[in-house]
PDB file of C-alpha atoms in Angstrom:
ATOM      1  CA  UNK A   1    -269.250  20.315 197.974  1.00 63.00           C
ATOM      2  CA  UNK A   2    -272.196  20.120 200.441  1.00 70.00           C
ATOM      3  CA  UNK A   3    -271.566  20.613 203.944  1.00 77.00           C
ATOM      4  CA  UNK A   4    -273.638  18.781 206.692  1.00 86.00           C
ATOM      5  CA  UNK A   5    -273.273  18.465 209.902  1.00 93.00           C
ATOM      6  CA  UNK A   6    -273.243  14.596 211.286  1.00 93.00           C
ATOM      7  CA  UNK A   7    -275.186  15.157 214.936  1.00 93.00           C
ATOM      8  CA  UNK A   8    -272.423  12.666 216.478  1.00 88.00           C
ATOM      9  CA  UNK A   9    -269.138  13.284 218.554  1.00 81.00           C
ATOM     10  CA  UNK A  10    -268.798   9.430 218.436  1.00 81.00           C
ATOM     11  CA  UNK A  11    -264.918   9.684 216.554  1.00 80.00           C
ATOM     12  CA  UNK A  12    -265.567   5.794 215.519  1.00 78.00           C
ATOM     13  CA  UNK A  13    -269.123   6.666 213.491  1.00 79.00           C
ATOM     14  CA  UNK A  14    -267.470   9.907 212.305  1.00 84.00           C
ATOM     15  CA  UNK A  15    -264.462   8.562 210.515  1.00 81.00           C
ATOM     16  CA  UNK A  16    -266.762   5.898 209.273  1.00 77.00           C
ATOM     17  CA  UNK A  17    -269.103   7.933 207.647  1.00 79.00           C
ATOM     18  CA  UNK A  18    -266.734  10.073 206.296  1.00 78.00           C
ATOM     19  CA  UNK A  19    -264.781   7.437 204.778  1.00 77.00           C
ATOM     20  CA  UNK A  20    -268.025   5.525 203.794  1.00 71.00           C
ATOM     21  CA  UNK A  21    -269.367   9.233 202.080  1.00 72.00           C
ATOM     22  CA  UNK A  22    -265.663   9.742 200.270  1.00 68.00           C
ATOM     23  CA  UNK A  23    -265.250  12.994 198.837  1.00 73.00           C
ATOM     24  CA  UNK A  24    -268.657  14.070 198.392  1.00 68.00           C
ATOM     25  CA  UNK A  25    -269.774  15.739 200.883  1.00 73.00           C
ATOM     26  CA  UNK A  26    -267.684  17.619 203.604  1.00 80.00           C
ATOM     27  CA  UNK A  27    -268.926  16.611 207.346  1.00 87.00           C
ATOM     28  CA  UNK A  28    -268.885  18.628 210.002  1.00 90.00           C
ATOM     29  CA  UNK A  29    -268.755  17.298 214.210  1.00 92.00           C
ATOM     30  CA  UNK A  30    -270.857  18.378 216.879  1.00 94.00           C
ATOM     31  CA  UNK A  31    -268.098  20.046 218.327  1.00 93.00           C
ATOM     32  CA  UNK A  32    -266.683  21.563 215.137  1.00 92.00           C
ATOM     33  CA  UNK A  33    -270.049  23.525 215.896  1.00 93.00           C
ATOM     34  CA  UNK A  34    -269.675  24.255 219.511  1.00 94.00           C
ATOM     35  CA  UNK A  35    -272.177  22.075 220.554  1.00 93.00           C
ATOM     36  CA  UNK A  36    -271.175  19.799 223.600  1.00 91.00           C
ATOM     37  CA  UNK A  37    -273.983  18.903 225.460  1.00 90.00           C
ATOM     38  CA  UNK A  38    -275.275  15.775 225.684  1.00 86.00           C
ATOM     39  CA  UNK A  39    -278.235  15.567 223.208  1.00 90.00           C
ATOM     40  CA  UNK A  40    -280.882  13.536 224.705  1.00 85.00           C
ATOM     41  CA  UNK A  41    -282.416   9.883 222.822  1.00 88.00           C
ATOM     42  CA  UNK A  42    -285.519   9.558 224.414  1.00 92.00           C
ATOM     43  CA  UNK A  43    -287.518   7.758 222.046  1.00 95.00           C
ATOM     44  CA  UNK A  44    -288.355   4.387 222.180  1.00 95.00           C
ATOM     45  CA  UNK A  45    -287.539   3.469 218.461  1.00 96.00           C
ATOM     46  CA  UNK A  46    -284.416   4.366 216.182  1.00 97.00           C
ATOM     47  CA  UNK A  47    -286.186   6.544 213.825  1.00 97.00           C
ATOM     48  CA  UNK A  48    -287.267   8.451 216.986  1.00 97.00           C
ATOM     49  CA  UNK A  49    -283.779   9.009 218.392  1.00 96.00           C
ATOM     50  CA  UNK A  50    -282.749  10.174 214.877  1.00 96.00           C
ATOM     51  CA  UNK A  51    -284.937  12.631 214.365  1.00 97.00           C
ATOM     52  CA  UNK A  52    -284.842  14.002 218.139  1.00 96.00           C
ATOM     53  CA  UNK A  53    -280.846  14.571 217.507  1.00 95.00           C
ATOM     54  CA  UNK A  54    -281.264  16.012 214.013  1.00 96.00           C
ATOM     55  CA  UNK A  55    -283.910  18.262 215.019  1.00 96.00           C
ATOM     56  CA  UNK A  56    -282.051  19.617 218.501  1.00 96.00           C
ATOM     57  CA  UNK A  57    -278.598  20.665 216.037  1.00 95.00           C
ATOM     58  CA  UNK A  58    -281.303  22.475 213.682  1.00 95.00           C
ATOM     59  CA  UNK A  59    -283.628  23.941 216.542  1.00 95.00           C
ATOM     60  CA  UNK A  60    -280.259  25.256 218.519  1.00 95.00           C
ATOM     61  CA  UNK A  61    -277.310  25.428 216.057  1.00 94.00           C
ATOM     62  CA  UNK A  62    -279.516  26.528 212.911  1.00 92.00           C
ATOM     63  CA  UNK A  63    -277.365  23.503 210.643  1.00 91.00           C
ATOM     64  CA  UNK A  64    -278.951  21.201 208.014  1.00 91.00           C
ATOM     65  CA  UNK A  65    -277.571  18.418 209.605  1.00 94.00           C
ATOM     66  CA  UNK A  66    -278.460  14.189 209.923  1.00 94.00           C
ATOM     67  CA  UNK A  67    -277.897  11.724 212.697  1.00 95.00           C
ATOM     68  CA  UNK A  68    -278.272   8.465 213.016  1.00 94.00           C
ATOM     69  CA  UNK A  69    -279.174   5.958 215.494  1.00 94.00           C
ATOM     70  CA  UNK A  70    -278.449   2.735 215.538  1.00 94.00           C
ATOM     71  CA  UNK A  71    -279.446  -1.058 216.837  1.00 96.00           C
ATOM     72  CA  UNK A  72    -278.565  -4.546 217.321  1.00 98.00           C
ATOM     73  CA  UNK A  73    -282.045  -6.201 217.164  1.00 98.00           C
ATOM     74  CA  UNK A  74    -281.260 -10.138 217.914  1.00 98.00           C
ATOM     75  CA  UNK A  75    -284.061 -12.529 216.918  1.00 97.00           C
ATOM     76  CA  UNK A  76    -284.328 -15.237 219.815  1.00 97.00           C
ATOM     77  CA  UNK A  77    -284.423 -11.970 222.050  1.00 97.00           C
ATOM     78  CA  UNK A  78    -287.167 -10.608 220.458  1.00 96.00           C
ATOM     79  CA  UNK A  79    -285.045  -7.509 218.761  1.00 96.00           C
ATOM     80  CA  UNK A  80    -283.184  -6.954 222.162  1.00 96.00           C
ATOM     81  CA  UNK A  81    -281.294  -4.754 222.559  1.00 97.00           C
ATOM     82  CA  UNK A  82    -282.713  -3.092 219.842  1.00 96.00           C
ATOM     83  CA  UNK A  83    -283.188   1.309 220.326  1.00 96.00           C
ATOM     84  CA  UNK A  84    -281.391   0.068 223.816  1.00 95.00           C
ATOM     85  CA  UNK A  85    -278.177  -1.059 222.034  1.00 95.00           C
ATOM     86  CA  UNK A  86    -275.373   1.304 223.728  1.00 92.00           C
ATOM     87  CA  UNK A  87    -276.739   1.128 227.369  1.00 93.00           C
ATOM     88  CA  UNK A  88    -277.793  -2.778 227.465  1.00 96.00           C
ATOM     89  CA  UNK A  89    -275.899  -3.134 230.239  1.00 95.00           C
ATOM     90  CA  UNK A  90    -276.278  -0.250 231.859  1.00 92.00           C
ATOM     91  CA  UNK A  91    -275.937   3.842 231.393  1.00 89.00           C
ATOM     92  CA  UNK A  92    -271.918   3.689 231.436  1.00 88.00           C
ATOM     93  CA  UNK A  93    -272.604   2.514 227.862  1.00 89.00           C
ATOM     94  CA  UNK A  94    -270.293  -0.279 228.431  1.00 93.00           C
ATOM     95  CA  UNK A  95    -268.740  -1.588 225.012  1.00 94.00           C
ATOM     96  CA  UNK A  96    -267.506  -5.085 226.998  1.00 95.00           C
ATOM     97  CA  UNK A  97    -270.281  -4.903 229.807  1.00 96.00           C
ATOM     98  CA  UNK A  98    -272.965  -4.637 226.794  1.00 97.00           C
ATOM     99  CA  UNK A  99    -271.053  -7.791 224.788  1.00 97.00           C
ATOM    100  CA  UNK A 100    -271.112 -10.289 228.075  1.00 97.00           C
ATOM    101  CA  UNK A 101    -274.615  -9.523 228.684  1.00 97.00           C
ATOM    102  CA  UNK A 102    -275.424 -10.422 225.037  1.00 97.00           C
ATOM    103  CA  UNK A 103    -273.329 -13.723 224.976  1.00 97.00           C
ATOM    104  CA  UNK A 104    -274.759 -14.691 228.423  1.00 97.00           C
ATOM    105  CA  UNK A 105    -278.732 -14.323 227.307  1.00 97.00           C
ATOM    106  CA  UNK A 106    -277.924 -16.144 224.012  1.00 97.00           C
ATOM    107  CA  UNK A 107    -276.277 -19.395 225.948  1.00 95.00           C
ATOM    108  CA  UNK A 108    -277.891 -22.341 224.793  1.00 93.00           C
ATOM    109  CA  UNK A 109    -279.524 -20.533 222.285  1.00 94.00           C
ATOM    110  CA  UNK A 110    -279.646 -22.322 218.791  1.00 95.00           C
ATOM    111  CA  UNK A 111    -281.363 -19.816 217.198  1.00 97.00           C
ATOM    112  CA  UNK A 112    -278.448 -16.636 216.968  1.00 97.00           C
ATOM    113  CA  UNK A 113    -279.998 -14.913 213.816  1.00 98.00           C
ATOM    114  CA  UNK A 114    -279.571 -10.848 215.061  1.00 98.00           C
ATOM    115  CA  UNK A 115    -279.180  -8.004 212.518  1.00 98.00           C
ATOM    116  CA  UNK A 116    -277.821  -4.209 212.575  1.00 97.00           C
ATOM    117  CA  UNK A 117    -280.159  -1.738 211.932  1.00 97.00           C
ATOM    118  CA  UNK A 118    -279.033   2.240 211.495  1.00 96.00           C
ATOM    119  CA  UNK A 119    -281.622   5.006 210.983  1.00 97.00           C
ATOM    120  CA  UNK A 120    -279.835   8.362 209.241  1.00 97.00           C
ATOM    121  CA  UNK A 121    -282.499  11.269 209.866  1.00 97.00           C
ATOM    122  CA  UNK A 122    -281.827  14.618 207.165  1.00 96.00           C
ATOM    123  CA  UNK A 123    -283.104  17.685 207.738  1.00 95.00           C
ATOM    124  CA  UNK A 124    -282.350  19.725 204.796  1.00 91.00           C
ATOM    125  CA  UNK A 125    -283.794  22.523 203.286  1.00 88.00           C
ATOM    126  CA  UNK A 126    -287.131  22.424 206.003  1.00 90.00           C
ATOM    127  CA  UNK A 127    -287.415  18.825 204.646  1.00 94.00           C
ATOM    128  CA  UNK A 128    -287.226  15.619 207.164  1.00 97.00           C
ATOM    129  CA  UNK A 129    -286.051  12.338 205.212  1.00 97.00           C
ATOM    130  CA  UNK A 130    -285.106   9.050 206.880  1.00 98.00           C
ATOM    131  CA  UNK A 131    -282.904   6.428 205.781  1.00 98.00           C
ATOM    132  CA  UNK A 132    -282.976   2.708 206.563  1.00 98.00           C
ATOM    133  CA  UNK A 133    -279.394   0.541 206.237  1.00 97.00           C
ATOM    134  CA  UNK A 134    -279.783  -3.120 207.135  1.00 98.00           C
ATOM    135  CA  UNK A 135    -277.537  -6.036 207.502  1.00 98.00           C
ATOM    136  CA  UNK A 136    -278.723  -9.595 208.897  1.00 98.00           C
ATOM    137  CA  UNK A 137    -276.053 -12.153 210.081  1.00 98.00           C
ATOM    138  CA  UNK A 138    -275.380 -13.772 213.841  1.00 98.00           C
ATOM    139  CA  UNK A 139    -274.009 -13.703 217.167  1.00 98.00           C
ATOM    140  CA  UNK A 140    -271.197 -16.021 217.792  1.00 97.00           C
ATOM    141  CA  UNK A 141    -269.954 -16.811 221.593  1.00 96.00           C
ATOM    142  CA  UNK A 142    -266.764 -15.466 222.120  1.00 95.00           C
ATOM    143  CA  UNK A 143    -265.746 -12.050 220.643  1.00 96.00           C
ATOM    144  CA  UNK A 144    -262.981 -12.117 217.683  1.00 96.00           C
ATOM    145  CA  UNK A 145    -260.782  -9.736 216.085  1.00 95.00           C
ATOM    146  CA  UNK A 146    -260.043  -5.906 217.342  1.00 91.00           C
ATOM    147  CA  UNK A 147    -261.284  -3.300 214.702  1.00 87.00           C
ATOM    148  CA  UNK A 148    -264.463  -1.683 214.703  1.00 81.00           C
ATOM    149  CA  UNK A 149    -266.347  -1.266 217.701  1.00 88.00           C
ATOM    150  CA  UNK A 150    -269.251  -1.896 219.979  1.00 92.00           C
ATOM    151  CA  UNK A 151    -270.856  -5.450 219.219  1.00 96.00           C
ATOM    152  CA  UNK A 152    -268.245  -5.844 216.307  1.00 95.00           C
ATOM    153  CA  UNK A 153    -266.497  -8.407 217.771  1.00 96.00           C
ATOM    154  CA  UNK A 154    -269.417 -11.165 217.901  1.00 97.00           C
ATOM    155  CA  UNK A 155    -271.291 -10.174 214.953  1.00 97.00           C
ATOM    156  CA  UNK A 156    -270.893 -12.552 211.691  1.00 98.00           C
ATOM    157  CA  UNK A 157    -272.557 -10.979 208.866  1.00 97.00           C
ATOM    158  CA  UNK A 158    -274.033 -13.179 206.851  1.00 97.00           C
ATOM    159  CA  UNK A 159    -272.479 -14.658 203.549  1.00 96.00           C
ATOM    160  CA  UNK A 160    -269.011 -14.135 206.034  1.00 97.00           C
ATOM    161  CA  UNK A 161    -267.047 -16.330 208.210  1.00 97.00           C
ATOM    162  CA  UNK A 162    -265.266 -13.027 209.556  1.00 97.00           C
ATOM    163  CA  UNK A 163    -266.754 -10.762 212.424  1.00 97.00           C
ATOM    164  CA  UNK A 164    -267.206  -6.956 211.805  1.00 96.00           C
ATOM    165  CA  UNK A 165    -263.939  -6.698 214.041  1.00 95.00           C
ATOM    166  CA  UNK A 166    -262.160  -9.037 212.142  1.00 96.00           C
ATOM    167  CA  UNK A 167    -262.473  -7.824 208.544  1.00 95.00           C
ATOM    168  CA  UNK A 168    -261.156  -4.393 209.331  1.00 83.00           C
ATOM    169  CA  UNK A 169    -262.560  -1.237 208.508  1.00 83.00           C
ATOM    170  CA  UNK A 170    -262.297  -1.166 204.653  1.00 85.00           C
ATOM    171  CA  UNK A 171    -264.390  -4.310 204.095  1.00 89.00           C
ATOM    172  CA  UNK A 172    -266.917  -3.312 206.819  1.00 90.00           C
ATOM    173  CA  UNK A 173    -267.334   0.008 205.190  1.00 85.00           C
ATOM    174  CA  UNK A 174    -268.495  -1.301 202.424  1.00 90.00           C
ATOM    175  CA  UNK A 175    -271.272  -3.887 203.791  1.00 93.00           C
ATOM    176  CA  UNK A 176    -272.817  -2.239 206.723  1.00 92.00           C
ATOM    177  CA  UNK A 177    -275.824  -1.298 207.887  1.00 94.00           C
ATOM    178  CA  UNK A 178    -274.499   2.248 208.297  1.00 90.00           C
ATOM    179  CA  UNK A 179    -272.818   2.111 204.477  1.00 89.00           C
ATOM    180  CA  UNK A 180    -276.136   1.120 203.161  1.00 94.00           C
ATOM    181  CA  UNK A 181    -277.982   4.186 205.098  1.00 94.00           C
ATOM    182  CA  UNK A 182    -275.004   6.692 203.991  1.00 89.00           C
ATOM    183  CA  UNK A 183    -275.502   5.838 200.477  1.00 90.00           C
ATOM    184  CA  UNK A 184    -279.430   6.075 200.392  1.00 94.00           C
ATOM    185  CA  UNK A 185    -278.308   9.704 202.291  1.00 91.00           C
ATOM    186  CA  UNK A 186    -275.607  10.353 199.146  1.00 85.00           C
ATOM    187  CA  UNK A 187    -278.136   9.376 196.380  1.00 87.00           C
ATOM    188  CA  UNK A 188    -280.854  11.635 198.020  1.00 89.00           C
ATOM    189  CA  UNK A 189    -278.277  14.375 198.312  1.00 83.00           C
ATOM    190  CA  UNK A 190    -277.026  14.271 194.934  1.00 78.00           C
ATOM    191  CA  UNK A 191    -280.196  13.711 193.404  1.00 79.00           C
ATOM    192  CA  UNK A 192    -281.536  16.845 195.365  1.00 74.00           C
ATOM    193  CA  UNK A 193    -277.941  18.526 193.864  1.00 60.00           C
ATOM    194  CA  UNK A 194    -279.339  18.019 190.739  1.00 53.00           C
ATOM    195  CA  UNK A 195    -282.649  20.056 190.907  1.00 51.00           C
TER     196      UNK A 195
END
């Protein structure tokens, strides 16, 4: 079984990848390495932030390792909040602070088309690969159910009438933006496996 490490100590994204990757590959935290700092995101896109994280476990740990970075990029906003997602509202990286902003801007709005966008970065072997998961829906106006996290509560994916937070964890996992990035990342690894 291949062991990476995921350059996260977000629990939430951790037990979702893992559960999302199954048995095939064995994940290891940040801090299951010692690492505890604080590893900067800098850059002004997703792909950016990804590869800054991957390339700060493999520059100081010595791991082949991914991260990910992900955004809420909302149409009538102009893909707001976008690489800014977990610190719209502010550096405290305010789950509900970041929500009310969002609802607030979009009043009025008839145009509430937004999408989730998550950017895996692998660095394996001396090799840099990125991977690109999607999913397009909208942003209703009051937040509904209470799994998941983060904007999960007023996104509606499209072809749903559930939010992310409503639909639990086991349907999410299987239609996210971050599923469809962790499988790109599985069919990469397991076609590089088979070499």
């Amino acid at each position: 079984m291949t062991t990476l490490v995921f350059a996260t100590n977000n629990r939430h994204k951790l037990d979702e990848v893992q559960k999302i990757a199954g048995n095939d590959f064995h994940i290891r935290s940040l801090s299951e390495i010692g690492c505890h700092e604080e590893i900067p995101e800098t850059a002004d896109t997703l792909e950016g932030n990804a590869l800054l994280k991957a390339r700060y476990v493999k520059e100081h740990y010595g791991y082949d390792c991914f991260a990910d970075d992900t955004g809420l990029e909302v149409e009538a906003l102009g893909n707001v909040p976008g690489v800014y997602s977990a610190r719209y509202a502010g550096e405290e990286r305010n789950p509900e602070a970041n929500i009310r902003k969002l609802v607030t801007a979009l009043e009025g709005a008839t145009n509430r088309k937004a999408r989730f966008r998550t950017v895996i970065a692998l660095i394996l072997n001396g090799k840099e690969e990125l991977f690109e998961g999607i999913v397009q829906g909208e942003i209703i106006p009051e937040k509904r159910g209470v799994s998941g996290f983060g904007y999960d509560p007023v996104f509606v994916p499209e072809g749903y009438t559930q939010t992310f937070a409503e639909m639990g964890n086991e349907t999410k996992n299987t239609i996210s933006h971050r599923a469809e990035a962790v499988k790109k990342l599985e069919a990469y690894l397991s076609q590089t496996a088979c070499r």
